Each structure stands twice: as structure tokens, then as C-alpha cells.
CSV table of C-alpha atoms in Angstrom, one decimal:
chain,number,residue,atom,x,y,z
A,1,UNK,CA,-9.3,-17.8,58.7
A,2,UNK,CA,-11.2,-20.8,60.0
A,3,UNK,CA,-11.8,-21.9,56.4
A,4,UNK,CA,-8.2,-21.5,55.5
A,5,UNK,CA,-6.9,-23.6,58.4
A,6,UNK,CA,-9.7,-26.2,57.9
A,7,UNK,CA,-8.5,-26.6,54.3
A,8,UNK,CA,-4.9,-27.0,55.5
A,9,UNK,CA,-5.9,-29.6,58.1
A,10,UNK,CA,-8.0,-31.6,55.7
A,11,UNK,CA,-5.5,-31.6,52.9
A,12,UNK,CA,-2.8,-32.9,55.3
A,13,UNK,CA,-5.1,-35.7,56.4
A,14,UNK,CA,-6.0,-36.7,52.8
A,15,UNK,CA,-2.7,-36.0,51.0
A,16,UNK,CA,-1.5,-39.7,51.2
A,17,UNK,CA,-4.7,-41.1,49.9
A,18,UNK,CA,-4.3,-41.9,46.2
A,19,UNK,CA,-8.0,-41.4,45.4
A,20,UNK,CA,-8.2,-38.0,47.0
A,21,UNK,CA,-5.5,-36.2,45.0
A,22,UNK,CA,-8.1,-34.1,43.1
A,23,UNK,CA,-9.8,-33.1,46.4
A,24,UNK,CA,-6.5,-32.3,48.0
A,25,UNK,CA,-5.6,-30.0,45.1
A,26,UNK,CA,-8.9,-28.2,45.4
A,27,UNK,CA,-8.4,-27.8,49.2
A,28,UNK,CA,-5.0,-26.3,48.7
A,29,UNK,CA,-6.3,-23.9,46.0
A,30,UNK,CA,-9.0,-22.8,48.4
A,31,UNK,CA,-6.5,-22.4,51.2
A,32,UNK,CA,-4.3,-20.2,49.0
A,33,UNK,CA,-7.3,-18.1,48.0
A,34,UNK,CA,-8.3,-17.6,51.6
A,35,UNK,CA,-4.8,-16.6,52.5
A,36,UNK,CA,-4.6,-14.1,49.7
A,37,UNK,CA,-8.0,-12.7,50.7
A,38,UNK,CA,-7.0,-12.3,54.3
A,39,UNK,CA,-3.9,-10.3,53.3
A,40,UNK,CA,-6.2,-7.9,51.4
A,41,UNK,CA,-8.5,-7.5,54.4
A,42,UNK,CA,-5.6,-6.9,56.7
A,43,UNK,CA,-4.3,-3.9,54.8
A,44,UNK,CA,-5.7,-1.4,57.3
A,45,UNK,CA,-5.0,-3.3,60.4
A,46,UNK,CA,-1.7,-1.5,61.1
A,47,UNK,CA,-3.8,1.6,62.0
A,48,UNK,CA,-5.9,-0.5,64.4
A,49,UNK,CA,-2.8,-1.9,66.0
A,50,UNK,CA,-1.3,1.6,66.5
A,51,UNK,CA,-4.5,2.9,68.0
A,52,UNK,CA,-4.6,-0.2,70.4
A,53,UNK,CA,-1.0,0.5,71.4
A,54,UNK,CA,-1.8,4.1,72.2
A,55,UNK,CA,-4.7,2.9,74.3
A,56,UNK,CA,-2.7,0.3,76.2
A,57,UNK,CA,-0.1,2.9,77.2
A,58,UNK,CA,-2.8,4.3,79.5
A,59,UNK,CA,-3.2,1.1,81.5
A,60,UNK,CA,-2.5,1.6,85.3
A,61,UNK,CA,-0.6,-1.7,85.8
A,62,UNK,CA,2.9,-1.6,84.5
A,63,UNK,CA,3.2,-5.2,83.4
A,64,UNK,CA,0.1,-5.4,81.2
A,65,UNK,CA,0.9,-1.9,80.0
A,66,UNK,CA,4.4,-3.0,78.8
A,67,UNK,CA,3.3,-6.4,77.4
A,68,UNK,CA,0.2,-5.2,75.5
A,69,UNK,CA,1.9,-2.0,74.1
A,70,UNK,CA,4.9,-4.0,72.9
A,71,UNK,CA,2.5,-6.6,71.4
A,72,UNK,CA,0.5,-4.0,69.6
A,73,UNK,CA,3.5,-2.2,68.2
A,74,UNK,CA,5.2,-5.3,66.9
A,75,UNK,CA,1.8,-6.4,65.5
A,76,UNK,CA,1.7,-3.1,63.6
A,77,UNK,CA,5.1,-3.9,62.2
A,78,UNK,CA,3.8,-7.3,61.2
A,79,UNK,CA,1.0,-5.8,59.3
A,80,UNK,CA,3.5,-3.5,57.5
A,81,UNK,CA,5.5,-6.5,56.4
A,82,UNK,CA,2.3,-8.3,55.5
A,83,UNK,CA,1.3,-5.3,53.3
A,84,UNK,CA,4.7,-5.5,51.5
A,85,UNK,CA,4.1,-9.2,50.9
A,86,UNK,CA,0.7,-8.4,49.5
A,87,UNK,CA,2.3,-6.0,47.0
A,88,UNK,CA,4.5,-8.9,45.9
A,89,UNK,CA,1.6,-11.3,45.6
A,90,UNK,CA,-0.5,-9.1,43.4
A,91,UNK,CA,2.5,-8.2,41.2
A,92,UNK,CA,2.7,-4.5,42.0
A,93,UNK,CA,6.3,-4.9,43.4
A,94,UNK,CA,7.7,-8.1,41.8
A,95,UNK,CA,11.3,-7.4,42.9
A,96,UNK,CA,10.5,-7.6,46.6
A,97,UNK,CA,12.6,-10.2,48.5
A,98,UNK,CA,9.7,-12.4,49.7
A,99,UNK,CA,11.7,-14.7,52.0
A,100,UNK,CA,13.3,-11.8,53.8
A,101,UNK,CA,10.0,-9.9,54.3
A,102,UNK,CA,8.2,-13.1,55.3
A,103,UNK,CA,10.9,-13.8,57.9
A,104,UNK,CA,10.6,-10.3,59.4
A,105,UNK,CA,6.8,-10.6,59.4
A,106,UNK,CA,7.0,-14.0,61.2
A,107,UNK,CA,9.4,-12.7,63.8
A,108,UNK,CA,7.2,-9.7,64.6
A,109,UNK,CA,4.1,-11.9,64.8
A,110,UNK,CA,6.0,-14.4,67.1
A,111,UNK,CA,7.2,-11.6,69.4
A,112,UNK,CA,3.7,-10.1,69.6
A,113,UNK,CA,2.3,-13.5,70.7
A,114,UNK,CA,5.0,-14.0,73.3
A,115,UNK,CA,4.1,-10.6,74.8
A,116,UNK,CA,0.5,-11.7,74.9
A,117,UNK,CA,1.5,-14.9,76.6
A,118,UNK,CA,3.6,-13.0,79.1
A,119,UNK,CA,0.5,-10.9,80.0
A,120,UNK,CA,-1.6,-14.0,80.3
A,121,UNK,CA,1.0,-15.5,82.7
A,122,UNK,CA,1.0,-12.3,84.8
A,123,UNK,CA,-2.8,-12.5,85.1
A,124,UNK,CA,-2.5,-16.1,86.1
A,125,UNK,CA,0.3,-15.6,88.6
A,126,UNK,CA,-1.3,-12.9,90.6
A,127,UNK,CA,-4.5,-14.9,90.8
A,128,UNK,CA,-2.5,-17.9,92.0
A,129,UNK,CA,-0.7,-15.8,94.6
A,130,UNK,CA,-4.0,-14.3,95.8
A,131,UNK,CA,-5.6,-17.8,96.1
A,132,UNK,CA,-2.6,-19.2,98.0
A,133,UNK,CA,-2.6,-16.2,100.4
A,134,UNK,CA,-6.3,-16.7,101.0
A,135,UNK,CA,-5.9,-20.3,101.8
A,136,UNK,CA,-3.0,-19.5,104.2
A,137,UNK,CA,-5.0,-16.9,106.1
A,138,UNK,CA,-8.4,-18.7,106.4
A,139,UNK,CA,-8.4,-21.9,108.4
A,140,UNK,CA,-11.3,-24.3,107.9
A,141,UNK,CA,-12.7,-22.2,105.0
A,142,UNK,CA,-13.4,-22.9,101.4
A,143,UNK,CA,-14.0,-20.9,98.3
A,144,UNK,CA,-17.5,-21.0,96.7
A,145,UNK,CA,-19.6,-24.0,96.0
A,146,UNK,CA,-17.8,-24.6,92.7
A,147,UNK,CA,-14.4,-24.7,94.4
A,148,UNK,CA,-14.9,-26.7,97.6
A,149,UNK,CA,-12.3,-29.2,96.4
A,150,UNK,CA,-9.7,-26.4,96.9
A,151,UNK,CA,-10.2,-26.3,100.6
A,152,UNK,CA,-6.9,-25.8,102.3
A,153,UNK,CA,-4.9,-26.4,99.1
A,154,UNK,CA,-1.2,-25.9,99.5
A,155,UNK,CA,0.9,-25.5,96.5
A,156,UNK,CA,3.7,-27.7,97.8
A,157,UNK,CA,3.5,-30.2,94.9
A,158,UNK,CA,3.0,-30.2,91.2
A,159,UNK,CA,-0.3,-31.9,91.6
A,160,UNK,CA,-1.7,-29.2,93.9
A,161,UNK,CA,-0.3,-26.5,91.7
A,162,UNK,CA,-1.9,-27.9,88.6
A,163,UNK,CA,-5.2,-28.3,90.5
A,164,UNK,CA,-5.2,-24.7,91.6
A,165,UNK,CA,-4.2,-23.5,88.1
A,166,UNK,CA,-7.1,-25.5,86.6
A,167,UNK,CA,-9.5,-24.0,89.1
A,168,UNK,CA,-8.3,-20.5,88.4
A,169,UNK,CA,-8.7,-20.9,84.6
A,170,UNK,CA,-12.1,-22.5,85.2
A,171,UNK,CA,-13.2,-19.5,87.2
A,172,UNK,CA,-11.9,-17.0,84.5
A,173,UNK,CA,-13.0,-18.2,81.0
A,174,UNK,CA,-11.7,-15.1,79.2
A,175,UNK,CA,-8.2,-15.7,80.5
A,176,UNK,CA,-8.4,-19.4,79.6
A,177,UNK,CA,-9.6,-18.6,76.0
A,178,UNK,CA,-6.9,-16.0,75.5
A,179,UNK,CA,-4.2,-18.4,76.7
A,180,UNK,CA,-5.5,-21.2,74.4
A,181,UNK,CA,-5.7,-18.8,71.4
A,182,UNK,CA,-2.2,-17.4,71.9
A,183,UNK,CA,-0.6,-20.9,72.4
A,184,UNK,CA,-2.4,-22.2,69.2
A,185,UNK,CA,-1.3,-19.2,67.2
A,186,UNK,CA,2.3,-19.7,68.3
A,187,UNK,CA,2.6,-23.0,66.4
A,188,UNK,CA,2.8,-21.4,63.0
A,189,UNK,CA,5.6,-18.9,63.5
A,190,UNK,CA,7.6,-21.4,65.6
A,191,UNK,CA,7.5,-23.8,62.7
A,192,UNK,CA,8.3,-21.2,60.1
A,193,UNK,CA,11.3,-19.9,62.0
A,194,UNK,CA,12.5,-23.4,62.6
A,195,UNK,CA,12.4,-23.1,66.4
A,196,UNK,CA,9.9,-26.0,66.8
A,197,UNK,CA,9.1,-27.9,63.7
A,198,UNK,CA,5.7,-29.5,63.4
A,199,UNK,CA,3.6,-30.2,60.3
A,200,UNK,CA,0.7,-28.8,58.4
A,201,UNK,CA,-1.7,-31.0,60.3
A,202,UNK,CA,-0.7,-29.5,63.7
A,203,UNK,CA,-0.7,-26.0,62.4
A,204,UNK,CA,-4.0,-26.5,60.7
A,205,UNK,CA,-5.6,-27.9,63.8
A,206,UNK,CA,-4.2,-25.2,66.0
A,207,UNK,CA,-5.4,-22.6,63.5
A,208,UNK,CA,-8.9,-24.0,63.5
A,209,UNK,CA,-9.0,-24.0,67.3
A,210,UNK,CA,-7.7,-20.4,67.5
A,211,UNK,CA,-10.2,-19.3,64.9
A,212,UNK,CA,-13.1,-20.8,66.8
A,213,UNK,CA,-12.0,-19.1,70.0
A,214,UNK,CA,-11.8,-15.8,68.0
A,215,UNK,CA,-15.3,-16.4,66.7
A,216,UNK,CA,-16.6,-17.2,70.1
A,217,UNK,CA,-15.2,-14.0,71.7
A,218,UNK,CA,-16.7,-12.0,68.8
A,219,UNK,CA,-20.1,-13.6,69.3
A,220,UNK,CA,-19.9,-13.2,73.1
A,221,UNK,CA,-17.8,-10.1,74.0
A,222,UNK,CA,-17.9,-10.9,77.7
A,223,UNK,CA,-15.6,-13.9,77.0
A,224,UNK,CA,-12.9,-11.6,75.6
A,225,UNK,CA,-10.1,-10.8,78.0
A,226,UNK,CA,-10.3,-7.1,78.9
A,227,UNK,CA,-7.2,-5.0,78.4
């Protein structure tokens, strides 16, 4: 995935250079190959998404339970559509309406990401509320040594709110990484659906950043936001 989006980003940067046309063509071919390979590797992911949905139905908190279960179910539908598109790409079902299935897949993926973002915002909001309540009930107190600048913060201005938000995300790296990844992933489907048009450079850069976050959370599981 990181290779695919790196190729997309580099080909966008080089496509207007006359002496780089051959390199751009190779990058686009590699990007296409990576995309096809990823579709093949994703064929069994619908099962993983359904298992994850079953697990998240057991969460005690209603908001994460709803958001994550909805996200996993629509992600499973996305993988079904993706498998149909794979059948078209390898020639097993040449009569498949590719634009229609691609549109359905993109909508499912977009909805799944929005549910993940809703869960992220819920996690942020209750931490914000907890921090504000703590500041209101403790006079002349401060948080820990890393947050002394938050002493007696009142969220009565956008500056104070952003400062408090920054400190909360700083104190919870898994939440920050999950938020960054979901926001970056959202750029692709929003562009495809015509909701917010960007370009291949932006999508490629966001894809690289999202992939690096994914690699980081795989290498260091404690940085992955727990369900």
C-alpha cells in the first residue's frame, strides 16, 4: 500500500516534466500492479471484518459499540464489492458493471471511515469534558509535569480549546494516530465520489502518511487504538 501511494505521489510530481515521461509511465505501471495485488490479498478480508463486527457488538459503551460495529459491517460490504471488481479485473466476469460496483465500494468505504471518525471524536470529547471538569474542581492545581501549561485552562475561546485538544492528543498517541489515519484515508473516497475534489498528489501523500501510520501500529501494537 505504501509503495502504491508513493508511486502515485511521485508520478503526480513528475508528470509535467518532459524528460521524466518514461519514469512516470513505469511508476504508473507499478502503481497499477500494486493495486491489483492488493485486491488479491484482500479477498479474505470480509471474513475478518465480520469477525471484528461480532467482537465489537460486545463492547460495554454504546457509542463505540455502534460506531465500530457499523464500520466493520460496511467494511465487509466494501470487501464484497472489491472482490467483484477483482473478478472483473482478472477477466473471470467481464460483463460486470465496473463503475457501479466501484461506486458502491467507495460509498461503503467512506461510510466505514466516517464511523471510525465518529468513534475518534467520541473518545476525544469525553476526554475533553473530563479535563474541563478537573480544571473546574481543582483550584491552583495542575496536571502532570508535561501539562503544566494547562493549569486553570478554561475552554472559553477557540485558542484555549485547541490548546486543550492538542494536549489531549499528545497524551494519547494511539488516538492521535487513529485520527490521522482515518482523516488521510478519507481523501480518496471523497474525491472519487465528487464530494471534495483534490488531485492524485494529495491522495498519494495522504495514502503514504496513512500507510506509515499503519506500519507503525503494526510494529508497535501499543500505539494501536484499542477497541
